[in-house]
Coordinates of C-alpha atoms and ligand atoms in Angstrom, one line a residue:
X2 CA 0.0 0.0 0.0
X3 CA 2.8 2.4 1.1
X4 CA 4.6 1.6 -2.2
X5 CA 1.4 2.4 -4.2
X6 CA 0.9 5.7 -2.4
X7 CA 4.6 6.7 -3.2
X8 CA 4.1 5.8 -6.9
X9 CA 0.9 7.9 -7.0
X10 CA 2.7 10.8 -5.4
X11 CA 5.7 10.6 -7.7
X12 CA 3.4 10.4 -10.7
X13 CA 1.4 13.5 -9.5
X14 CA 4.7 15.4 -9.0
X15 CA 6.0 14.5 -12.5
X16 CA 2.6 15.3 -14.0
X17 CA 2.4 18.7 -12.3
X18 CA 6.0 19.6 -13.2
X19 CA 5.4 18.6 -16.8
X20 CA 2.2 20.7 -16.8
X21 CA 4.1 23.7 -15.4
X22 CA 6.8 23.2 -18.0
X23 CA 4.2 22.9 -20.8
X24 CA 2.6 26.1 -19.5
X25 CA 5.9 28.0 -19.6
X26 CA 6.6 26.6 -23.1
X27 CA 3.1 27.5 -24.2
X28 CA 3.4 31.0 -22.8
X29 CA 6.7 31.6 -24.6
X30 CA 5.3 30.1 -27.8
X31 CA 2.4 32.5 -27.6
X32 CA 4.7 35.4 -27.1
X33 CA 6.8 34.4 -30.1
X34 CA 3.6 34.2 -32.2
X35 CA 2.6 37.7 -31.0
X36 CA 6.0 39.1 -31.7
X37 CA 6.1 37.8 -35.2
X38 CA 2.6 39.0 -35.9
X39 CA 3.3 42.5 -34.7
X40 CA 6.7 42.6 -36.4
X41 CA 5.0 41.7 -39.7
X42 CA 2.9 44.9 -39.5
X43 CA 5.7 47.3 -38.8
X44 CA 7.3 49.8 -41.2
X45 CA 11.0 50.4 -41.1
X46 CA 10.4 53.7 -39.3
X47 CA 8.4 52.0 -36.6
X48 CA 11.1 49.4 -36.1
X49 CA 13.8 52.0 -35.8
X50 CA 11.6 53.8 -33.4
X51 CA 11.3 50.7 -31.2
X52 CA 15.1 50.6 -31.1
X53 CA 15.3 54.1 -29.7
X54 CA 15.6 55.1 -26.1
X55 CA 15.3 58.8 -25.2
X56 CA 15.4 61.0 -22.1
X57 CA 12.0 62.3 -21.2
X58 CA 13.0 65.9 -21.4
X59 CA 15.8 66.0 -23.9
X60 CA 15.6 66.8 -27.6
X61 CA 12.0 65.5 -27.8
X62 CA 8.5 66.7 -27.3
X63 CA 5.9 64.5 -25.7
X64 CA 4.0 64.2 -29.1
X65 CA 7.2 62.9 -30.8
X66 CA 7.0 59.8 -28.5
X67 CA 4.3 58.7 -30.9
X68 CA 5.4 60.3 -34.2
X69 CA 9.0 59.0 -33.8
X70 CA 7.7 55.6 -32.6
X71 CA 9.9 55.7 -29.5
X72 CA 10.5 52.3 -27.8
X73 CA 11.9 53.4 -24.4
X74 CA 12.3 56.3 -22.1
X75 CA 15.2 56.7 -19.7
X76 CA 15.4 58.8 -16.5
X77 CA 18.8 59.5 -15.2
X78 CA 20.7 62.7 -14.2
X79 CA 18.5 65.7 -15.1
X80 CA 15.2 67.2 -14.2
X81 CA 12.7 65.1 -12.3
X82 CA 9.7 63.9 -14.2
X83 CA 7.3 65.5 -11.7
X84 CA 6.5 66.4 -8.2
X85 CA 6.5 63.4 -5.8
X86 CA 5.9 59.8 -6.9
X87 CA 2.4 60.6 -8.1
X88 CA 3.9 63.3 -10.3
X89 CA 6.5 60.9 -11.7
X90 CA 3.8 58.3 -12.4
X91 CA 1.6 60.9 -14.0
X92 CA 4.4 62.0 -16.4
X93 CA 5.1 58.4 -17.5
X94 CA 1.4 57.6 -17.8
X95 CA 1.0 60.6 -20.1
X96 CA 4.0 59.5 -22.2
X97 CA 2.7 55.9 -22.2
X98 CA -0.7 57.2 -23.5
X99 CA 1.2 58.9 -26.4
X100 CA 2.9 55.7 -27.3
X101 CA -0.4 53.7 -27.1
X102 CA -2.0 56.3 -29.4
X103 CA 0.4 55.5 -32.2
X104 CA -0.7 53.3 -35.1
X105 CA 0.3 50.0 -33.5
X106 CA 0.0 51.1 -29.9
X107 CA 3.3 49.5 -28.7
X108 CA 3.9 50.4 -25.0
X109 CA 7.1 52.0 -23.8
X110 CA 9.8 50.6 -21.5
X111 CA 10.7 53.1 -18.8
X112 CA 14.3 52.6 -17.5
X113 CA 16.2 54.1 -14.6
X114 CA 19.6 53.8 -12.9
X115 CA 18.2 52.3 -9.7
X116 CA 21.5 50.7 -8.6
X117 CA 21.2 50.7 -4.8
X118 CA 17.5 51.1 -4.3
X119 CA 15.4 53.5 -6.5
X120 CA 18.2 56.0 -5.8
X121 CA 17.0 58.7 -8.2
X122 CA 14.0 59.4 -6.0
X123 CA 14.4 61.5 -2.9
X124 CA 12.6 59.5 -0.2
X125 CA 13.3 56.0 -1.5
X126 CA 15.0 53.3 0.5
X127 CA 18.7 53.4 -0.3
X128 CA 20.6 50.2 0.2
X129 CA 24.4 49.8 0.6
X130 CA 26.1 50.0 -2.8
X131 CA 26.9 46.6 -4.3
X132 CA 30.4 46.5 -2.7
X133 CA 28.6 46.4 0.7
X134 CA 26.2 43.8 -0.6
X135 CA 29.2 41.8 -1.7
X136 CA 30.6 42.0 1.9
X137 CA 27.3 40.5 3.2
X138 CA 27.8 37.6 0.8
X139 CA 24.1 36.9 1.6
X140 CA 22.3 35.9 -1.6
X141 CA 18.9 35.9 0.0
X142 CA 19.5 39.5 1.2
X143 CA 20.6 40.6 -2.2
X144 CA 17.5 39.1 -3.7
X145 CA 15.2 40.8 -1.1
X146 CA 16.9 44.1 -1.7
X147 CA 16.4 43.8 -5.4
X148 CA 12.8 42.9 -5.0
X149 CA 12.3 46.0 -2.8
X150 CA 14.1 48.1 -5.4
X151 CA 11.8 46.8 -8.0
X152 CA 8.7 47.8 -6.0
X153 CA 10.1 51.3 -5.4
X154 CA 11.1 51.6 -9.1
X155 CA 7.6 50.6 -10.2
X156 CA 6.1 52.9 -7.6
X157 CA 7.9 55.8 -9.4
X158 CA 6.8 54.7 -12.8
X159 CA 9.6 52.4 -14.1
X160 CA 9.5 48.9 -15.4
X161 CA 13.2 48.5 -16.1
X162 CA 16.3 49.1 -14.1
X163 CA 19.9 49.4 -15.3
X164 CA 21.2 47.1 -12.6
X165 CA 23.0 44.9 -11.5
X166 CA 26.5 46.0 -12.4
X167 CA 28.3 42.6 -12.5
X168 CA 31.8 43.9 -13.3
X169 CA 34.8 42.3 -11.6
X170 CA 36.9 45.2 -10.5
X171 CA 40.6 44.5 -10.7
X172 CA 42.0 47.9 -10.0
X173 CA 40.8 50.0 -7.1
X174 CA 41.7 53.1 -9.0
X175 CA 38.5 52.6 -11.1
X176 CA 35.8 55.1 -10.1
X177 CA 33.1 52.4 -10.2
X178 CA 34.5 49.7 -7.9
X179 CA 31.6 50.2 -5.5
X180 CA 29.0 49.5 -8.2
X181 CA 30.2 45.9 -8.4
X182 CA 29.9 43.1 -5.8
X183 CA 33.4 41.8 -5.6
X184 CA 36.8 41.0 -7.1
X185 CA 35.7 37.4 -6.8
X186 CA 34.1 35.9 -9.9
X187 CA 32.4 33.2 -7.8
X188 CA 30.9 35.6 -5.3
X189 CA 29.8 37.8 -8.1
X190 CA 28.1 34.9 -9.8
X191 CA 26.1 34.0 -6.7
X192 CA 25.0 37.5 -6.1
X193 CA 24.2 38.2 -9.8
X194 CA 21.7 35.3 -9.8
X195 CA 20.1 36.6 -6.6
X196 CA 19.9 40.1 -7.9
X197 CA 18.3 39.2 -11.3
X198 CA 15.8 36.9 -9.5
X199 CA 14.9 39.6 -7.0
X200 CA 14.3 42.3 -9.6
X201 CA 12.5 40.2 -12.1
X202 CA 10.6 37.7 -9.9
X203 CA 7.5 36.9 -12.0
X204 CA 8.3 39.4 -14.7
X205 CA 4.7 39.9 -15.7
X206 CA 3.6 41.2 -12.3
X207 CA 3.2 44.9 -11.6
X208 CA 5.8 45.0 -8.8
X209 CA 8.7 43.6 -10.7
X210 CA 11.1 45.1 -13.2
X211 CA 13.3 44.0 -16.0
X212 CA 17.0 43.9 -14.9
X213 CA 20.1 44.8 -16.9
X214 CA 23.5 43.1 -16.5
X215 CA 26.1 45.7 -17.2
X216 CA 28.6 46.6 -18.6
X217 CA 29.5 43.9 -21.1
X218 CA 32.4 43.2 -20.8
X219 CA 35.7 44.2 -19.2
X220 CA 34.5 47.5 -17.6
X221 CA 36.2 46.7 -14.3
X222 CA 39.5 45.4 -15.6
X223 CA 40.8 48.2 -17.8
X224 CA 44.5 49.1 -17.6
X225 CA 45.1 51.5 -14.7
X226 CA 41.4 51.3 -13.7
X227 CA 40.4 53.9 -16.3
X228 CA 36.6 54.1 -16.9
X229 CA 36.1 53.3 -20.6
X230 CA 39.8 52.5 -21.1
X231 CA 41.3 49.5 -22.7
X232 CA 41.0 46.0 -21.2
X233 CA 44.1 44.2 -22.3
X234 CA 43.9 41.1 -20.1
X235 CA 44.0 37.9 -22.1
X236 CA 40.8 36.5 -23.7
X237 CA 41.3 33.4 -21.6
X238 CA 41.0 35.6 -18.5
X239 CA 38.0 37.3 -20.0
X240 CA 36.2 34.0 -20.5
X241 CA 37.3 32.5 -17.2
X242 CA 37.0 35.4 -14.9
X243 CA 34.6 38.0 -16.4
X244 CA 32.1 36.0 -18.4
X245 CA 30.7 33.5 -15.8
X246 CA 28.4 36.1 -14.1
X247 CA 26.9 36.9 -17.6
X248 CA 26.3 33.3 -18.2
X249 CA 24.4 33.1 -14.9
X250 CA 22.5 36.3 -15.5
X251 CA 21.4 34.9 -18.9
X252 CA 20.4 31.6 -17.4
X253 CA 18.4 33.5 -14.8
X254 CA 16.5 35.2 -17.6
X255 CA 17.9 38.7 -17.4
X256 CA 16.0 40.9 -19.8
X257 CA 18.7 43.2 -20.9
X258 CA 22.5 43.6 -21.1
X259 CA 24.2 47.0 -21.4
X260 CA 27.4 47.2 -23.5
X261 CA 30.5 48.7 -21.9
X262 CA 32.4 51.9 -22.8
X263 CA 35.8 50.1 -22.7
X264 CA 37.7 48.6 -25.6
X265 CA 38.7 44.9 -25.4
X266 CA 42.2 44.5 -26.8
X267 CA 41.7 47.9 -28.4
X268 CA 38.4 47.0 -30.1
X269 CA 35.4 49.0 -29.0
X270 CA 33.0 46.8 -27.0
X271 CA 30.0 48.5 -28.7
X272 CA 31.2 47.3 -32.1
X273 CA 32.5 43.9 -30.9
X274 CA 30.5 41.5 -32.9
X275 CA 32.4 38.4 -31.7
X276 CA 31.5 39.2 -28.1
X277 CA 28.0 40.6 -28.5
X278 CA 26.6 38.3 -31.2
X279 CA 29.0 35.5 -31.1
X280 CA 29.4 35.0 -27.3
X281 CA 26.5 36.7 -25.6
X282 CA 23.7 35.9 -28.1
X283 CA 24.9 32.8 -29.9
X284 CA 26.9 30.9 -27.3
X285 CA 25.2 32.0 -24.1
X286 CA 21.8 32.0 -25.8
X287 CA 20.8 35.5 -24.6
X288 CA 17.4 36.4 -26.2
X289 CA 16.8 39.7 -24.5
X290 CA 17.8 43.3 -25.4
X291 CA 21.4 44.5 -25.9
X292 CA 21.4 48.2 -25.0
X293 CA 24.2 50.8 -25.7
X294 CA 25.6 52.9 -22.9
X295 CA 25.3 56.7 -23.0
X296 CA 25.3 58.1 -26.6
X297 CA 26.7 54.7 -27.7
X298 CA 25.6 55.2 -31.3
X299 CA 27.5 58.4 -32.2
X300 CA 30.5 57.6 -29.9
X301 CA 31.3 54.0 -30.9
X302 CA 30.7 53.4 -34.6
X303 CA 27.1 54.2 -35.6
X304 CA 25.8 51.4 -37.7
X305 CA 28.7 49.2 -37.0
X306 CA 27.4 48.8 -33.4
X307 CA 24.0 47.7 -34.8
X308 CA 25.8 45.2 -37.1
X309 CA 27.7 44.0 -34.0
X310 CA 24.4 43.1 -32.3
X311 CA 23.2 46.1 -30.4
X312 CA 19.4 46.2 -30.3
X313 CA 18.5 49.4 -28.6
X314 CA 20.3 52.7 -28.6
X315 CA 20.5 55.2 -25.7
X316 CA 19.9 58.1 -28.1
X317 CA 20.5 60.9 -25.7
X318 CA 22.2 64.3 -25.8
X319 CA 21.5 65.0 -29.4
X320 CA 21.7 61.5 -30.7
X321 CA 18.0 60.9 -31.5
X322 CA 18.0 62.1 -35.1
X323 CA 21.5 61.1 -35.7
X324 CA 20.5 57.5 -34.8
X325 CA 17.1 57.3 -36.5
X326 CA 18.3 58.9 -39.7
X327 CA 21.6 57.1 -39.7
X328 CA 20.1 53.7 -39.3
X329 CA 17.5 54.4 -42.0
X330 CA 20.3 55.3 -44.4
X331 CA 22.2 52.2 -43.3
X332 CA 19.2 49.9 -44.1
X333 CA 18.4 51.7 -47.3
X334 CA 22.0 51.2 -48.5
X335 CA 22.1 47.6 -47.3
X336 CA 24.9 48.4 -44.8
X337 CA 22.6 47.0 -42.1
X338 CA 20.4 44.1 -43.1
X339 CA 16.6 44.0 -42.6
X340 CA 17.2 40.7 -40.7
X341 CA 19.4 42.5 -38.2
X342 CA 16.8 45.2 -37.6
X343 CA 14.1 42.5 -37.3
X344 CA 16.2 40.6 -34.7
X345 CA 16.6 43.7 -32.7
X346 CA 12.9 44.6 -32.7
X347 CA 11.9 41.0 -32.0
X348 CA 14.0 41.1 -28.8
X349 CA 12.5 44.4 -27.7
X350 CA 8.9 43.2 -28.3
X351 CA 9.6 39.9 -26.7
X352 CA 10.6 41.6 -23.5
X353 CA 7.6 43.9 -23.6
X354 CA 5.3 40.9 -23.9
X355 CA 7.2 39.1 -21.1
X356 CA 6.7 42.1 -18.9
X357 CA 3.0 42.0 -19.6
X358 CA 3.2 45.6 -20.8
X359 CA 0.5 45.2 -23.5
X360 CA -2.0 44.2 -20.8
X361 CA -0.7 46.5 -18.0
X362 CA 1.1 49.5 -19.6
X363 CA 0.6 51.8 -16.6
X364 CA 2.3 51.8 -13.1
X365 CA 0.3 50.8 -10.1
X366 CA -0.6 53.8 -8.0
X367 CA -1.1 51.6 -4.9
X368 CA 2.7 51.0 -4.8
X369 CA 3.4 54.6 -3.9
X370 CA 2.7 53.9 -0.3
X371 CA 5.5 51.4 -0.2
X372 CA 8.3 53.9 -1.0
X373 CA 10.6 54.2 2.0
X374 CA 8.2 52.1 4.1
X375 CA 9.3 50.9 7.5
X376 CA 9.7 47.3 6.3
X377 CA 11.8 48.3 3.3
X378 CA 14.0 50.4 5.6
X379 CA 14.3 47.6 8.1
X380 CA 15.7 45.4 5.3
X381 CA 18.1 48.0 4.2
X382 CA 19.3 48.4 7.9
X383 CA 19.9 44.6 8.0
X384 CA 22.0 45.0 4.8
X385 CA 24.0 47.8 6.5
X386 CA 24.6 45.7 9.6
X387 CA 25.7 42.6 7.6
X388 CA 27.9 44.6 5.3
X389 CA 30.2 46.0 8.0
X390 CA 33.7 44.4 8.0
X391 CA 35.6 44.5 11.3
X392 CA 39.3 44.8 10.4
X393 CA 40.7 45.3 13.9
X394 CA 39.4 45.2 17.4
X395 CA 41.9 45.5 20.3
X396 CA 41.8 46.7 23.9
X397 CA 38.1 45.6 24.0
X398 CA 37.2 48.7 22.1
X399 CA 34.1 47.0 20.7
X400 CA 31.3 46.4 21.4
X401 CA 30.8 49.7 23.0
X402 CA 29.2 49.7 26.4
X403 CA 25.9 51.6 26.1
X404 CA 26.5 53.1 29.6
X405 CA 29.7 54.8 28.4
X406 CA 29.6 58.2 30.0
X407 CA 31.0 60.4 27.2
X408 CA 31.4 59.6 23.5
X409 CA 32.8 62.0 21.0
X410 CA 31.9 61.5 17.3
X411 CA 34.1 63.2 14.8
X412 CA 33.9 63.8 11.0
X413 CA 31.5 65.2 8.4
X414 CA 30.6 61.7 7.3
X415 CA 29.2 60.9 10.7
X416 CA 26.2 63.3 10.3
X417 CA 25.5 63.5 6.6
X418 CA 23.4 61.0 4.7
X419 CA 24.6 62.2 1.3
X420 CA 28.2 61.6 2.2
X421 CA 27.5 58.1 3.7
X422 CA 25.7 57.0 0.5
X423 CA 28.2 57.7 -2.3
X424 CA 27.5 58.5 -6.0
X425 CA 24.2 57.5 -7.7
X426 CA 22.3 58.9 -4.7
X427 CA 19.5 61.3 -5.6
X428 CA 21.8 62.8 -8.3
X429 CA 24.3 61.1 -10.5
X430 CA 27.3 62.3 -8.6
X431 CA 25.6 61.9 -5.2
X432 CA 25.1 64.6 -2.6
X433 CA 27.1 66.1 0.2
X434 CA 24.0 66.9 2.3
X435 CA 21.1 65.0 3.8
X436 CA 18.2 63.6 1.8
X437 CA 14.7 62.6 2.7
X438 CA 13.9 59.8 5.1
X439 CA 17.6 58.8 5.7
X440 CA 19.3 58.6 9.1
X441 CA 22.9 59.5 9.8
X442 CA 25.4 57.4 11.7
X443 CA 25.4 60.0 14.5
X444 CA 21.6 59.8 14.8
X445 CA 22.0 56.1 15.2
X446 CA 24.7 56.4 17.9
X447 CA 22.7 59.0 19.8
X448 CA 19.6 56.8 19.6
X449 CA 21.4 53.8 21.2
X450 CA 23.9 55.3 23.7
X451 CA 22.7 55.9 27.2
X452 CA 25.5 58.4 28.0
X453 CA 26.5 61.8 26.5
X454 CA 27.3 61.9 22.8
X455 CA 29.1 65.1 21.5
X456 CA 29.6 65.8 17.9
X457 CA 32.9 67.4 16.9
X458 CA 32.4 67.7 13.1
X459 CA 35.9 68.8 12.1
X460 CA 37.9 67.2 14.9
X461 CA 38.7 70.7 16.2
X462 CA 37.7 70.4 19.9
X463 CA 39.6 68.9 22.8
X464 CA 37.7 66.4 24.9
X465 CA 40.2 65.1 27.3
X466 CA 37.5 63.8 29.6
X467 CA 35.9 61.7 26.9
X468 CA 35.8 57.9 27.4
X469 CA 35.6 57.0 23.7
X470 CA 36.1 58.5 20.3
X471 CA 34.4 57.4 17.1
X472 CA 36.0 58.9 14.0
X473 CA 34.0 58.6 10.8
X474 CA 36.2 59.4 7.7
X475 CA 36.2 58.5 4.0
X476 CA 35.6 59.4 0.4
X477 CA 33.2 62.1 -0.8
X478 CA 30.7 60.9 -3.4
X479 CA 31.6 60.3 -7.0
X480 CA 30.3 58.4 -10.0
X481 CA 31.9 56.9 -13.1
X482 CA 35.1 58.5 -14.4
X483 CA 34.8 61.3 -11.8
X484 CA 36.0 58.8 -9.3
X485 CA 38.9 57.4 -11.2
X486 CA 42.2 57.9 -9.4
X487 CA 44.5 58.0 -12.4
X488 CA 48.0 59.1 -11.5
X489 CA 46.7 60.4 -8.1
X490 CA 47.1 64.0 -9.0
X491 CA 43.3 64.6 -9.2
X492 CA 40.6 64.9 -6.6
X493 CA 40.6 61.2 -5.5
X494 CA 43.4 59.3 -4.1
X495 CA 43.6 55.9 -2.6
X496 CA 44.5 57.4 0.8
X497 CA 42.4 59.6 3.2
X498 CA 42.7 63.3 2.7
X499 CA 45.2 65.1 5.0
X500 CA 42.3 66.5 7.1
X501 CA 40.8 63.1 7.6
X502 CA 44.2 61.6 8.5
X503 CA 44.5 64.4 11.1
X504 CA 41.1 63.6 12.7
X505 CA 42.5 60.1 13.4
X506 CA 46.0 61.1 14.4
X507 CA 44.9 64.0 16.7
X508 CA 42.6 61.8 18.7
X509 CA 45.0 58.8 18.6
X510 CA 47.6 61.0 20.3
X511 CA 45.3 61.7 23.3
X512 CA 45.3 58.1 24.4
X513 CA 41.6 57.6 24.6
X514 CA 39.9 54.5 23.0
X515 CA 39.6 55.2 19.3
X516 CA 37.2 53.6 16.9
X517 CA 37.5 54.4 13.2
X518 CA 34.6 53.9 10.7
X519 CA 35.7 54.1 7.1
X520 CA 33.1 55.2 4.5
X521 CA 34.4 54.4 1.0
X522 CA 33.5 52.9 -2.3
X523 CA 36.7 50.8 -2.4
X524 CA 39.4 49.6 -0.1
X525 CA 41.8 52.5 0.7
X526 CA 45.4 52.5 1.9
X527 CA 44.7 53.3 5.6
X528 CA 47.5 51.2 7.1
X529 CA 48.6 54.1 9.4
X530 CA 45.1 54.8 10.6
X531 CA 44.5 51.1 11.3
X532 CA 47.7 51.2 13.4
X533 CA 46.6 54.3 15.3
X534 CA 43.1 53.0 16.2
X535 CA 41.9 50.4 18.6
X536 CA 39.1 49.3 16.3
X537 CA 38.7 49.8 12.6
X538 CA 35.6 49.1 10.5
X539 CA 35.1 49.1 6.7
X540 CA 31.5 50.4 6.3
X541 CA 31.5 50.9 2.5
X542 CA 28.7 53.2 1.3
X543 CA 25.8 52.1 3.6
X544 CA 23.0 54.2 2.1
X545 CA 20.0 55.6 3.9
X546 CA 20.0 53.6 7.1
X547 CA 22.9 54.9 9.2
X548 CA 21.4 53.4 12.4
X549 CA 22.5 49.9 11.2
X550 CA 26.1 50.9 12.0
X551 CA 25.3 51.9 15.6
X552 CA 23.4 48.6 16.2
X553 CA 26.6 46.7 15.5
X554 CA 29.0 49.1 17.2
X555 CA 27.0 48.8 20.4
X556 CA 26.7 45.0 20.2
X557 CA 23.0 44.6 19.5
X558 CA 24.2 42.6 16.5
X559 CA 27.5 40.9 15.8
X560 CA 29.8 41.7 12.8
X561 CA 29.1 39.4 9.8
X562 CA 30.7 41.1 6.8
X563 CA 33.7 39.7 5.0
X564 CA 36.0 41.5 2.7
X565 CA 34.7 41.3 -0.9
X566 CA 38.1 42.7 -2.1
X567 CA 41.7 42.1 -0.9
X568 CA 42.8 45.0 1.1
X569 CA 45.9 47.0 0.0
X570 CA 48.8 47.6 2.3
X571 CA 50.6 50.5 0.5
X572 CA 50.1 52.9 -2.3
X573 CA 53.0 51.2 -4.1
X574 CA 50.7 48.2 -4.5
X575 CA 48.8 50.3 -7.1
X576 CA 51.7 51.1 -9.3
X577 CA 51.6 48.1 -11.6
X578 CA 49.9 48.2 -14.9
X579 CA 46.9 46.3 -13.7
X580 CA 47.0 47.8 -10.2
X581 CA 46.4 45.9 -7.1
X582 CA 44.3 43.1 -8.5
X583 CA 46.0 40.6 -6.2
X584 CA 46.1 38.0 -8.9
X585 CA 49.7 38.9 -8.9
X586 CA 51.1 36.9 -6.1
X587 CA 54.0 39.4 -5.7
X588 CA 51.5 41.7 -4.0
X589 CA 50.7 40.9 -0.4
X590 CA 47.5 42.3 0.8
X591 CA 47.1 43.8 4.3
X592 CA 44.0 41.6 4.7
X593 CA 43.0 38.9 2.3
X594 CA 39.7 38.5 0.5
X595 CA 37.2 37.1 2.9
X596 CA 38.8 38.5 6.0
X597 CA 36.5 39.9 8.7
X598 CA 36.5 39.6 12.5
X599 CA 33.5 39.4 14.9
X600 CA 32.8 39.6 18.6
Ligands
BGC15 C1 26.6 54.6 -17.3 C2 25.6 53.5 -17.1 C3 24.2 54.1 -16.9 C4 23.9 55.1 -18.0 C5 22.5 55.7 -18.0 C6 26.2 55.7 -18.3 O1 27.1 56.8 -18.3 O2 27.8 54.0 -17.7 O3 25.9 52.6 -16.1 O4 23.3 53.1 -16.8 O5 24.9 56.1 -18.0 O6 22.5 56.7 -17.0

């Protein structure tokens, strides 16, 4: 009897799995049928329109959304679409109505750089940047953060995010190290899968978004860590170390891949047919949208990039007509084949059907209430706690006794949510002032300490009677090439500024217990400051929930974070051609990848 029941159960499981599988196959087959049917009706102008992404305010009137058959709208640096989330939704609803009023009524994709939460919206929940999520090494948490980001992105009118960045940074001089999870391919793979899953969930639901794996490929491994520079590592290394996260993203069903600014062995990635068509589409089987990066059409070879396999063009900053007219000429002269254009449009329509946009083209107004909600912030606070890496803890400096009588907190970063959040926060280059709904590290400390907490912003006071000093120092916000270190003569170095070094040395010389919290988008050379302190914490760029830091410093939670990058010892480590990537065994890191203490 028992045997019979088991057989029946197994049969039912097999049947239901098969049914589910058939349902998925049927759904996809129906989508392909719809795509082909729609494609068959389209003129060349309509197809080129679908391949076009514009900014909502830039070189285009609202009516031209319909007359130029635009396929997608991007929001990034620039004026906000409206007042508050309802205003943002209203603007995108009105643009969507324009698109739907066109002959074929194909809905728009609305894309945004939501790279650590819906960070373009003042009041959203802002998570630690990916380097901090890498330090958590917690795939479940990354998935949950991505799902929350999807909800807040949808709540502000978007169905597409340009995230996750799945670069593998090999040189800390690169200004985008913090946008990526880790120097480790394996860790990046695990977190990539989680991120794509979290964002996309059941893609046809109104609270999920299409994700973008970026920037394909070699963005984080350019020589000297130059944004958009040349990646000259061997192709074997590209395949073994950089490609695996893309394979995983594709297998996870990622909807889009953004091409990178860099060249690969001196060949522009935007025009790199072997990599885009050969590797990404043909070998990995990617059937979604390949998108250019900023002004990719005019910058990287016009119709050559379409021939290489690019499907949608970020036609911004004056590129709209250049692209639409240029591609028309290219097709008319047979430089670009009709098949190539059809393949591009097929991919775009396929994703629009998968997103359910034809049935539900408008954002859900009910989601607005979820922006910055207590449960979202609680999750972001958990991410902050788990991202903190304890590098040193001597003389029982940590955890801090809540009854400590007098604590001095030093440094601008301690009381400024803009500074603690890095680039891509509210604006492209980030902010150096507070933004809505976020809490500072100082607020967190004040909320948890029972004794007196005094803020000495610039380390200028003398507090000989203090029991404990917490110095918060680090980098000011930057994004993209602005954060490149280059030869070190510019704004950003791989060491702390002289002022910040002084905050630490001044208080170290007084002999009180000294805890240093480092806010940075990458490992910095802080060997002296580590020596001078009793405890030292790498806090990365934690985002809106500064309280999470206090909860760990005061022992409500233990440290869990582990280094997602090897930690450099000296500035000289950065002088090699490829910088401190630590593949080179001649470089000895101060702390190895995966290091992190706890209580
Ligand atoms: C960046 C991309 C970003 C795009 C749109 C580019 O400059 O490289 O990561 O998604 O701008 O804002």
